[in-house]
Amino acid sequence: LTSSPTSSGLHIIFIAAEMAPVAKVGGLGDVITGLGKALQKRGHLVEIILPKYDCMQYDRVQELRALDVVVESYFDGRLFQNKVWVGTVEGLPVYFIEPHHPDKFFWREQFYGECDDFKRFSFFSRAALELLLQAGKKPDIIHCHDWQTAFVAPLYWDLYAPKGLNSARICFTCHNFEYQGTAQASELASCGLDVQQLNRPDRMQDNSTHDRINPVKGAIVFSNIVTTVSPSYAQEVRTAEGGKGLHSTLNFHSKKFVGILNGIDTDIWNPATDTFLKVQYNANDLKGKAENKVALRRHLALSFSDSKQPLVGCITRLVPQKGVHLIRHAIYRTLELGGQFVLLGSSPVPHIQREFEGIANHFENHDHIRLILKYDESLSHSIYAASDMFIIPSIFEPCGLTQMIAMRYGSVPIARKTGGLNDSVFDFDDDTIPLQFRNGYTFLNPDEQGLNGALGRAFNHYKNNPESWNQLVHKDMSMDWSWDSSALQYEELYAKSVARARTATSRV
Ligand code: ADP
């Protein structure tokens, strides 16, 4: 934690609610670690601030220790103490904030989904800034992510820059505009923000419900840089259909808004070194992939009599965004086409979880279908390695990581053309795309016919032209989905913003 940036490096603070593998719900967790490591590798000092959840994977934090100092932060008219812990996750220095608040904000046995999430995360956002102020840090960039830490942007300019924490530019990344964290305007006062000043149409007022405030909108208005996680999604959210009510705000602030495609952490997601796998393998030696297929089929008690029977995988949060009706359809369609299907997923939506439990029970001892309805990191690696095809039929998809991970493990993606899927999966049969980019099968309409078309073409290819299929698998595994080029884009945005601020200060 005493490391410092190289002479040309920036000091970057990430404030976030997730970080893989210690506190991961979905892609946000992967991005914090993957982007953080890539920036660190480029010579920047990256430090991360997270809540200290009770349900974290503590065995994945190295050298965790409590600091002697206690950070006091304001909430609801008084000061609360926060114990601060430091440790290292995947080589990155992390501060964990443990609030001593009677509501035990991060002792809930889950990361999100609590009825007081607004309170929990507005408290955390303020405590994180307080930590930076009291530790005397002078970061160049404070990068906050999603609605849970969107409060950082208005808090910084309204309260913390005047207190002297004024070295930084603020970057906000929205990983999914579906989640905006709106609340009754009065609730904003708890973290010390001025409701009257902020509940205005050009500031934090929600665009459709005027007595509510919208943290994501606030971060768009108050940040120096606003990004989202793919160029196509950045276009989509600027339209009335895709913007979830924020398109006008994004259009107004379009000069500072850009879409940068996420990468994946190619150290964690590497079939050549992955210790979760039965056998490691690489693009030039696919025997190991076949052995992983046998191992998974055995493990899940699926039939393994036909090694040429294609295995379709799907790993996802089961929420409407992911096209749950199409996932369900794909299970039955795969069976009709003579394939096997493995789904790993869980749902925060009770009726969806119940529906899939019904399907799981229906296929309980089936030779060709298995549904595993839980979060399981180790099993996810085995499924990427074992599957021949991977299905991602999202209704919308800000970036999506599973298609990139699937390709790295030689599983050909079958994806709906939307958001980040549109920027990373290119149809094998599309003559308008240069051959070297064609890496999967895509469909446009989010309906059963659309999915049937793409899945059917993939099955035909797999069954009728195995040699060409193997070349496709080899090509997919050799594609570069690392963070390298995307981290460079973030670095350029940060550097430009810092340079602009310095020029402005030197003029006064
Ligand atoms: P989102 O962030 O919308 O959930 P992404 O595709 O960006 O979707 O990221 C999903 C990440 O979460 C991937 O790393 C995927 O492997 C992982 N994941 C999703 N569901 C599960 C699960 N049930 N078990 C293990 N990993 C999962």
Coordinates of C-alpha atoms and ligand atoms in Angstrom, one line a residue:
L1 CA 0.0 0.0 0.0
T2 CA 3.0 2.3 0.1
S3 CA 3.6 2.0 -3.6
S4 CA 3.5 5.2 -5.6
P5 CA 2.9 5.8 -9.3
T6 CA 5.9 5.9 -11.6
S7 CA 6.9 9.5 -12.6
S8 CA 4.5 9.6 -15.5
G9 CA 1.8 7.5 -13.9
L10 CA -1.5 8.7 -12.5
H11 CA -3.0 8.1 -9.1
I12 CA -6.3 6.5 -9.7
I13 CA -8.9 5.6 -7.1
F14 CA -11.8 3.2 -7.9
I15 CA -14.8 3.4 -5.6
A16 CA -17.1 0.5 -6.2
A17 CA -19.6 -2.0 -4.8
E18 CA -18.0 -5.1 -6.4
M19 CA -14.6 -6.6 -7.1
A20 CA -13.9 -10.0 -8.4
P21 CA -13.3 -12.5 -6.9
V22 CA -13.9 -11.2 -3.4
A23 CA -17.3 -9.5 -3.9
K24 CA -18.7 -10.3 -7.3
V25 CA -22.3 -10.4 -8.5
G26 CA -21.7 -9.9 -12.2
G27 CA -19.6 -8.1 -14.8
L28 CA -19.0 -5.0 -12.6
G29 CA -16.8 -7.1 -10.3
D30 CA -14.7 -8.4 -13.2
V31 CA -14.2 -4.9 -14.6
I32 CA -12.9 -3.4 -11.4
T33 CA -10.3 -6.1 -11.1
G34 CA -9.5 -6.4 -14.9
L35 CA -9.3 -2.7 -15.6
G36 CA -7.5 -2.0 -12.3
K37 CA -4.8 -4.6 -13.1
A38 CA -4.4 -3.4 -16.7
L39 CA -3.9 0.2 -15.5
Q40 CA -1.5 -0.8 -12.8
K41 CA 0.5 -2.7 -15.4
R42 CA 0.8 0.5 -17.3
G43 CA 2.5 2.2 -14.4
H44 CA -0.4 3.9 -12.6
L45 CA -1.1 3.6 -8.9
V46 CA -4.6 2.1 -8.7
E47 CA -6.3 1.9 -5.3
I48 CA -9.7 0.5 -4.7
I49 CA -12.3 1.3 -2.0
L50 CA -15.0 -1.3 -1.3
P51 CA -17.5 -1.9 1.5
K52 CA -16.4 -4.6 3.9
Y53 CA -19.2 -7.1 3.4
D54 CA -19.7 -10.0 5.8
C55 CA -20.2 -12.3 2.8
M56 CA -16.9 -11.5 1.0
Q57 CA -14.5 -14.3 0.0
Y58 CA -12.0 -13.5 2.7
D59 CA -9.7 -16.3 1.6
R60 CA -9.0 -14.3 -1.6
V61 CA -7.8 -11.2 0.2
Q62 CA -4.1 -11.2 1.0
E63 CA -2.6 -9.5 4.1
L64 CA -5.9 -8.2 5.4
R65 CA -5.4 -5.9 8.4
A66 CA -7.2 -3.2 10.2
L67 CA -5.7 0.3 10.2
D68 CA -5.1 2.1 13.5
V69 CA -7.0 5.1 12.4
V70 CA -10.8 5.4 12.6
V71 CA -12.5 7.5 9.9
E72 CA -15.5 9.4 11.0
S73 CA -18.1 10.2 8.4
Y74 CA -21.4 12.2 8.4
F75 CA -24.8 10.6 8.0
D76 CA -28.3 11.6 9.1
G77 CA -27.2 14.6 11.2
R78 CA -24.3 12.9 13.1
L79 CA -20.9 11.3 12.8
F80 CA -20.3 7.6 12.6
Q81 CA -17.1 5.8 13.0
N82 CA -15.7 3.6 10.2
K83 CA -13.1 0.9 10.8
V84 CA -10.8 0.8 7.7
W85 CA -9.1 -2.4 6.6
V86 CA -6.5 -2.8 3.9
G87 CA -5.5 -5.8 1.9
T88 CA -4.4 -7.0 -1.5
V89 CA -6.7 -8.6 -4.1
E90 CA -5.2 -9.9 -7.3
G91 CA -2.2 -7.7 -6.7
L92 CA -4.3 -4.5 -6.2
P93 CA -4.4 -2.5 -3.0
V94 CA -7.9 -2.4 -1.5
Y95 CA -9.4 -0.4 1.3
F96 CA -12.4 -2.0 2.9
I97 CA -14.8 0.3 4.9
E98 CA -16.6 -1.2 7.8
P99 CA -19.2 1.3 9.1
H100 CA -20.0 1.3 12.8
H101 CA -23.6 2.2 12.2
P102 CA -26.5 0.5 14.1
D103 CA -28.1 -0.6 10.9
K104 CA -25.1 -2.9 10.2
F105 CA -25.1 -1.8 6.5
F106 CA -22.7 -4.5 5.2
W107 CA -23.6 -7.4 7.5
R108 CA -26.6 -8.6 5.4
E109 CA -25.2 -11.9 4.0
Q110 CA -25.7 -10.5 0.5
F111 CA -24.3 -7.6 -1.6
Y112 CA -27.4 -6.0 -2.9
G113 CA -31.2 -6.3 -2.8
E114 CA -31.8 -4.8 0.6
C115 CA -34.6 -2.4 1.1
D116 CA -32.2 0.3 2.4
D117 CA -29.6 0.0 -0.4
F118 CA -29.9 3.7 -1.1
K119 CA -28.9 4.5 2.4
R120 CA -26.2 1.8 2.6
F121 CA -24.4 3.0 -0.6
S122 CA -24.9 6.8 -0.1
F123 CA -23.3 6.2 3.3
F124 CA -20.5 4.2 1.7
S125 CA -19.9 6.9 -1.0
R126 CA -19.5 9.6 1.6
A127 CA -17.3 7.4 3.9
A128 CA -15.0 6.6 0.9
L129 CA -14.4 10.3 0.2
E130 CA -13.9 11.0 3.9
L131 CA -11.2 8.3 3.9
L132 CA -9.4 9.9 1.0
L133 CA -9.6 13.3 2.7
Q134 CA -8.4 12.1 6.1
A135 CA -5.6 10.0 4.6
G136 CA -4.4 13.1 2.8
K137 CA -4.5 11.4 -0.6
K138 CA -4.2 13.6 -3.7
P139 CA -5.5 11.4 -6.5
D140 CA -5.6 12.5 -10.1
I141 CA -8.7 10.5 -10.9
I142 CA -11.6 9.2 -8.7
H143 CA -13.5 6.7 -10.8
C144 CA -16.9 5.7 -9.5
H145 CA -19.0 2.9 -10.9
D146 CA -22.8 2.4 -11.2
W147 CA -25.5 4.0 -9.0
Q148 CA -24.2 2.7 -5.7
T149 CA -21.2 5.0 -5.9
A150 CA -22.7 7.6 -8.2
F151 CA -23.1 9.9 -5.1
V152 CA -19.4 10.4 -5.1
A153 CA -19.6 12.9 -8.0
P154 CA -22.0 15.5 -6.4
L155 CA -20.4 14.9 -3.0
Y156 CA -17.0 15.6 -4.3
W157 CA -17.8 18.9 -5.9
D158 CA -20.3 20.1 -3.3
L159 CA -18.6 19.1 -0.1
Y160 CA -15.1 17.5 -0.6
A161 CA -13.4 19.8 -3.1
P162 CA -14.2 22.8 -0.8
K163 CA -12.7 20.8 2.1
G164 CA -9.4 20.4 0.2
L165 CA -9.8 17.1 -1.5
N166 CA -9.5 18.9 -4.8
S167 CA -6.8 17.3 -6.9
A168 CA -9.0 14.9 -8.8
R169 CA -11.1 14.7 -11.9
I170 CA -14.2 12.5 -11.5
C171 CA -14.9 9.7 -13.9
F172 CA -18.2 7.7 -13.8
T173 CA -18.8 4.5 -15.6
C174 CA -22.4 3.2 -15.9
H175 CA -22.3 -0.6 -16.4
N176 CA -26.0 -0.9 -16.9
F177 CA -28.5 2.0 -17.2
E178 CA -31.3 -0.3 -16.0
Y179 CA -30.2 0.3 -12.5
Q180 CA -30.4 4.0 -11.5
G181 CA -31.0 3.8 -7.8
T182 CA -33.8 6.5 -7.7
A183 CA -35.3 7.4 -4.4
Q184 CA -37.5 10.0 -2.7
A185 CA -35.7 13.3 -3.0
S186 CA -35.6 13.8 0.7
E187 CA -33.5 10.7 1.2
L188 CA -30.6 12.5 -0.4
A189 CA -30.2 14.7 2.6
S190 CA -28.9 11.8 4.8
C191 CA -25.4 11.8 3.2
G192 CA -25.2 15.6 3.5
L193 CA -26.2 16.7 0.0
D194 CA -28.5 19.7 -0.5
V195 CA -31.8 18.4 -1.7
Q196 CA -33.1 21.8 -2.7
Q197 CA -30.1 22.5 -4.8
L198 CA -29.9 19.1 -6.4
N199 CA -33.6 18.2 -7.0
R200 CA -33.6 20.2 -10.2
P201 CA -34.2 19.1 -13.8
D202 CA -30.6 20.0 -14.8
R203 CA -29.1 18.2 -11.8
M204 CA -30.3 15.1 -10.0
Q205 CA -34.0 15.2 -10.4
D206 CA -35.4 12.0 -12.1
N207 CA -36.5 12.8 -15.6
S208 CA -39.9 11.1 -15.2
T209 CA -40.8 11.3 -11.5
H210 CA -40.1 14.8 -10.2
D211 CA -40.2 14.1 -6.5
R212 CA -37.5 11.5 -7.0
I213 CA -33.7 12.0 -7.4
N214 CA -31.6 9.9 -9.6
P215 CA -28.0 9.1 -8.6
V216 CA -26.9 8.0 -12.1
K217 CA -28.2 11.2 -13.6
G218 CA -26.3 13.1 -10.8
A219 CA -23.1 11.4 -11.8
I220 CA -23.6 12.2 -15.4
V221 CA -24.1 15.8 -14.6
F222 CA -21.3 16.1 -12.1
S223 CA -18.5 14.0 -13.5
N224 CA -15.8 15.2 -15.8
I225 CA -15.8 11.9 -17.8
V226 CA -18.8 9.6 -18.3
T227 CA -18.3 6.2 -19.9
T228 CA -20.3 3.1 -20.5
V229 CA -19.1 -0.3 -21.4
S230 CA -19.4 -0.6 -25.2
P231 CA -19.7 1.8 -28.2
S232 CA -22.9 0.2 -29.4
Y233 CA -24.6 0.5 -26.0
A234 CA -23.4 4.2 -25.8
Q235 CA -25.4 4.8 -29.0
E236 CA -28.4 2.8 -27.8
V237 CA -28.7 4.7 -24.5
R238 CA -28.8 8.0 -26.3
T239 CA -32.2 7.0 -27.9
A240 CA -35.6 7.2 -26.2
E241 CA -36.0 3.4 -26.6
G242 CA -32.7 2.5 -25.0
G243 CA -31.9 5.2 -22.5
K244 CA -34.2 4.1 -19.6
G245 CA -35.3 7.8 -19.2
L246 CA -31.7 9.2 -19.3
H247 CA -31.3 9.7 -23.1
S248 CA -31.9 13.4 -23.0
T249 CA -29.4 13.9 -20.1
L250 CA -26.8 11.8 -22.0
N251 CA -27.4 13.8 -25.2
F252 CA -27.0 17.1 -23.3
H253 CA -23.7 15.8 -21.9
S254 CA -22.6 13.9 -25.0
K255 CA -19.2 15.7 -25.2
K256 CA -18.0 13.9 -22.1
F257 CA -19.8 10.6 -22.8
V258 CA -18.1 7.7 -24.5
G259 CA -18.5 3.9 -24.8
I260 CA -15.4 1.7 -24.3
L261 CA -15.7 -2.0 -24.7
N262 CA -14.8 -4.0 -21.6
G263 CA -12.0 -6.6 -21.7
I264 CA -11.6 -9.7 -19.7
D265 CA -8.8 -10.5 -17.2
T266 CA -6.8 -12.9 -19.3
D267 CA -4.8 -14.2 -16.3
I268 CA -7.9 -15.4 -14.5
W269 CA -9.6 -16.5 -17.8
N270 CA -6.8 -18.6 -19.3
P271 CA -7.5 -22.2 -20.3
A272 CA -3.8 -22.9 -20.5
T273 CA -3.3 -22.2 -16.7
D274 CA -6.8 -22.5 -15.3
T275 CA -6.6 -24.6 -12.2
F276 CA -10.4 -25.0 -12.0
L277 CA -10.1 -27.2 -15.1
K278 CA -9.6 -31.0 -15.3
V279 CA -7.1 -30.4 -18.0
Q280 CA -5.4 -27.2 -19.2
Y281 CA -5.4 -26.6 -23.0
N282 CA -4.7 -24.0 -25.6
A283 CA -5.7 -23.1 -29.2
N284 CA -3.1 -25.4 -30.7
D285 CA -4.0 -28.4 -28.6
L286 CA -7.7 -28.9 -28.3
K287 CA -7.5 -32.5 -26.9
G288 CA -7.7 -31.0 -23.5
K289 CA -10.9 -29.2 -24.3
A290 CA -12.4 -32.5 -25.3
E291 CA -11.3 -34.0 -22.0
N292 CA -13.0 -31.2 -20.1
K293 CA -16.2 -32.0 -22.0
V294 CA -16.1 -35.6 -20.9
A295 CA -15.3 -34.5 -17.3
L296 CA -18.2 -32.1 -17.1
R297 CA -20.6 -34.5 -18.6
R298 CA -19.5 -37.1 -16.0
H299 CA -19.7 -34.6 -13.2
L300 CA -23.2 -33.5 -14.1
A301 CA -24.3 -37.1 -14.9
L302 CA -25.0 -36.3 -18.6
S303 CA -24.7 -38.9 -21.3
F304 CA -21.2 -39.0 -22.7
S305 CA -21.6 -41.8 -25.2
D306 CA -21.3 -39.4 -28.2
S307 CA -18.3 -37.2 -28.2
K308 CA -19.5 -35.4 -31.3
Q309 CA -22.8 -34.4 -29.7
P310 CA -22.6 -30.6 -29.3
L311 CA -22.7 -29.1 -25.8
V312 CA -24.4 -25.7 -25.5
G313 CA -23.5 -23.6 -22.4
C314 CA -25.2 -20.6 -20.8
I315 CA -23.9 -18.8 -17.6
T316 CA -25.9 -15.8 -16.5
R317 CA -27.9 -13.9 -14.0
L318 CA -31.5 -14.9 -14.8
V319 CA -33.1 -11.5 -15.2
P320 CA -35.4 -10.3 -18.0
Q321 CA -32.5 -8.3 -19.6
K322 CA -30.8 -11.7 -20.4
G323 CA -33.7 -12.9 -22.5
V324 CA -34.9 -15.6 -20.0
H325 CA -37.7 -16.7 -22.3
L326 CA -35.2 -17.2 -25.1
I327 CA -32.9 -19.1 -22.8
R328 CA -35.8 -21.4 -21.9
H329 CA -36.6 -21.8 -25.5
A330 CA -32.9 -22.6 -26.3
I331 CA -33.0 -25.5 -23.9
Y332 CA -35.9 -27.2 -25.7
R333 CA -34.6 -26.3 -29.2
T334 CA -31.1 -27.7 -28.4
L335 CA -32.7 -31.0 -27.4
E336 CA -34.7 -31.1 -30.7
L337 CA -31.5 -30.4 -32.6
G338 CA -29.8 -33.3 -30.8
G339 CA -27.5 -31.3 -28.6
Q340 CA -26.9 -31.1 -24.8
F341 CA -27.5 -28.0 -22.8
V342 CA -26.0 -26.8 -19.5
L343 CA -27.3 -23.7 -17.7
L344 CA -25.6 -22.2 -14.7
G345 CA -27.5 -19.3 -13.4
S346 CA -29.5 -17.8 -10.5
S347 CA -32.2 -15.3 -10.3
P348 CA -32.9 -12.4 -7.8
V349 CA -36.5 -12.4 -9.3
P350 CA -38.5 -15.0 -7.3
H351 CA -40.9 -16.0 -10.1
I352 CA -38.1 -16.5 -12.6
Q353 CA -36.1 -18.6 -10.1
R354 CA -39.3 -20.7 -9.5
E355 CA -39.9 -21.1 -13.2
F356 CA -36.3 -22.4 -13.8
E357 CA -36.5 -24.6 -10.7
G358 CA -39.5 -26.2 -12.4
I359 CA -37.5 -26.8 -15.6
A360 CA -34.5 -28.0 -13.6
N361 CA -36.7 -30.6 -11.8
H362 CA -38.4 -31.6 -15.0
F363 CA -35.0 -32.5 -16.5
E364 CA -33.5 -33.8 -13.2
N365 CA -32.1 -37.1 -14.5
H366 CA -32.2 -36.2 -18.1
D367 CA -29.3 -37.4 -20.3
H368 CA -28.9 -34.2 -22.2
I369 CA -30.1 -31.2 -20.1
R370 CA -28.8 -29.9 -16.8
L371 CA -29.8 -26.7 -15.0
I372 CA -27.6 -25.6 -12.0
L373 CA -29.4 -22.7 -10.3
K374 CA -26.8 -21.1 -8.2
Y375 CA -23.6 -19.0 -8.3
D376 CA -20.6 -21.2 -8.7
E377 CA -17.3 -19.8 -9.9
S378 CA -15.5 -23.1 -10.2
L379 CA -18.3 -24.7 -12.2
S380 CA -18.5 -21.7 -14.5
H381 CA -14.8 -22.3 -15.6
S382 CA -15.6 -25.9 -16.3
I383 CA -18.6 -25.0 -18.4
Y384 CA -16.7 -22.5 -20.5
A385 CA -14.1 -25.1 -21.1
A386 CA -16.5 -28.0 -21.8
S387 CA -19.0 -26.3 -24.1
D388 CA -18.8 -26.2 -27.9
M389 CA -21.3 -23.3 -28.2
F390 CA -22.4 -20.6 -25.8
I391 CA -25.7 -18.8 -25.9
I392 CA -26.3 -15.1 -25.0
P393 CA -29.8 -14.1 -26.2
S394 CA -29.9 -10.8 -24.3
I395 CA -32.7 -8.2 -24.9
F396 CA -30.1 -5.6 -24.2
E397 CA -26.5 -6.0 -23.1
P398 CA -24.3 -3.1 -22.0
C399 CA -21.1 -5.1 -22.8
G400 CA -21.4 -8.7 -21.7
L401 CA -18.3 -10.7 -20.7
T402 CA -19.5 -14.2 -21.1
Q403 CA -19.2 -14.1 -24.9
M404 CA -15.5 -13.1 -24.6
I405 CA -14.7 -15.7 -21.9
A406 CA -16.5 -18.3 -24.0
M407 CA -14.4 -17.5 -27.1
R408 CA -11.2 -17.6 -25.0
Y409 CA -12.2 -21.2 -24.0
G410 CA -13.1 -22.2 -27.5
S411 CA -16.9 -22.1 -27.1
V412 CA -18.5 -20.4 -30.1
P413 CA -20.9 -17.6 -29.1
I414 CA -24.5 -17.4 -30.4
A415 CA -25.6 -14.0 -29.5
R416 CA -28.3 -11.4 -30.1
K417 CA -27.0 -8.3 -32.0
T418 CA -27.3 -5.7 -29.2
G419 CA -24.9 -3.5 -27.2
G420 CA -21.5 -5.0 -26.5
L421 CA -22.5 -8.3 -28.1
N422 CA -22.8 -6.3 -31.4
D423 CA -19.3 -5.0 -30.9
S424 CA -17.7 -8.4 -30.1
V425 CA -19.6 -11.2 -31.9
F426 CA -19.6 -11.2 -35.7
D427 CA -21.6 -13.7 -37.7
F428 CA -19.8 -16.5 -39.4
D429 CA -22.0 -16.2 -42.5
D430 CA -22.0 -12.4 -42.8
D431 CA -20.1 -11.6 -46.0
T432 CA -20.0 -7.9 -45.2
I433 CA -17.6 -8.5 -42.3
P434 CA -14.0 -9.4 -43.0
L435 CA -13.4 -13.1 -42.5
Q436 CA -10.9 -12.7 -39.8
F437 CA -13.4 -11.0 -37.5
R438 CA -16.2 -13.6 -38.0
N439 CA -16.3 -15.5 -34.7
G440 CA -19.8 -16.7 -33.9
Y441 CA -23.5 -16.6 -34.8
T442 CA -25.8 -13.7 -34.3
F443 CA -29.5 -12.8 -34.7
L444 CA -31.3 -9.5 -34.6
N445 CA -34.9 -10.1 -33.5
P446 CA -35.3 -11.1 -29.9
D447 CA -37.7 -13.9 -30.7
E448 CA -37.7 -17.7 -31.1
Q449 CA -37.3 -17.6 -34.9
G450 CA -34.3 -15.4 -34.6
L451 CA -32.7 -17.7 -32.1
N452 CA -33.6 -20.8 -34.0
G453 CA -31.9 -19.4 -37.1
A454 CA -28.6 -18.7 -35.4
L455 CA -28.6 -21.9 -33.3
G456 CA -29.6 -24.0 -36.4
R457 CA -26.7 -22.6 -38.5
A458 CA -24.2 -23.2 -35.7
F459 CA -25.4 -26.9 -35.4
N460 CA -25.2 -27.4 -39.1
H461 CA -21.7 -26.0 -39.2
Y462 CA -20.6 -28.1 -36.2
K463 CA -22.1 -31.3 -37.6
N464 CA -21.4 -31.0 -41.3
N465 CA -18.0 -29.3 -41.4
P466 CA -16.0 -30.3 -38.3
E467 CA -12.7 -29.2 -39.9
S468 CA -14.0 -25.7 -40.5
W469 CA -15.6 -25.6 -37.1
N470 CA -12.2 -26.4 -35.5
Q471 CA -10.7 -23.6 -37.4
L472 CA -13.4 -21.3 -36.0
V473 CA -12.7 -22.5 -32.5
H474 CA -8.9 -21.9 -33.0
K475 CA -9.6 -18.4 -34.3
D476 CA -11.9 -17.6 -31.4
M477 CA -9.3 -18.8 -28.9
S478 CA -6.7 -16.6 -30.5
M479 CA -8.6 -13.4 -30.4
D480 CA -7.4 -10.7 -28.1
W481 CA -10.1 -9.8 -25.5
S482 CA -7.6 -8.6 -22.9
W483 CA -7.9 -5.2 -21.3
D484 CA -4.8 -3.8 -23.1
S485 CA -6.5 -1.6 -25.7
S486 CA -9.5 -0.6 -23.6
A487 CA -7.2 0.3 -20.6
L488 CA -5.3 2.5 -23.0
Q489 CA -8.5 4.3 -23.9
Y490 CA -9.3 5.0 -20.3
E491 CA -5.8 6.2 -19.7
E492 CA -6.1 8.6 -22.6
L493 CA -9.4 9.9 -21.2
Y494 CA -8.0 10.3 -17.7
A495 CA -4.8 12.0 -19.0
K496 CA -6.7 14.5 -21.2
S497 CA -9.1 15.4 -18.4
V498 CA -6.2 15.9 -15.9
A499 CA -4.3 18.0 -18.5
R500 CA -7.4 20.2 -19.1
A501 CA -7.8 20.8 -15.4
R502 CA -4.1 21.7 -15.0
T503 CA -4.3 24.1 -17.9
A504 CA -7.4 25.8 -16.5
T505 CA -5.7 26.1 -13.0
S506 CA -2.5 27.6 -14.5
R507 CA -4.6 30.2 -16.3
V508 CA -6.0 31.6 -13.0
Ligands
ADP1 P1 -23.8 -9.1 -15.9 O1 -22.8 -8.1 -15.4 O2 -25.0 -8.4 -16.5 O3 -24.2 -10.1 -14.9 P2 -21.7 -10.0 -17.7 O4 -21.7 -10.9 -18.9 O5 -21.0 -8.6 -17.9 O6 -23.1 -9.9 -17.2 O7 -20.8 -10.7 -16.5 C1 -21.2 -11.9 -16.0 C2 -20.1 -12.5 -15.2 O8 -20.7 -13.2 -14.1 C3 -19.2 -13.5 -15.9 O9 -17.9 -13.5 -15.4 C4 -19.9 -14.8 -15.6 O10 -19.1 -15.9 -15.8 C5 -20.4 -14.6 -14.2 N1 -21.6 -15.3 -13.8 C6 -22.9 -15.1 -14.1 N2 -23.7 -16.0 -13.5 C7 -22.9 -16.8 -12.8 C8 -23.1 -18.0 -11.9 N3 -24.4 -18.4 -11.7 N4 -22.1 -18.6 -11.4 C9 -20.8 -18.2 -11.7 N5 -20.5 -17.1 -12.4 C10 -21.5 -16.4 -13.0

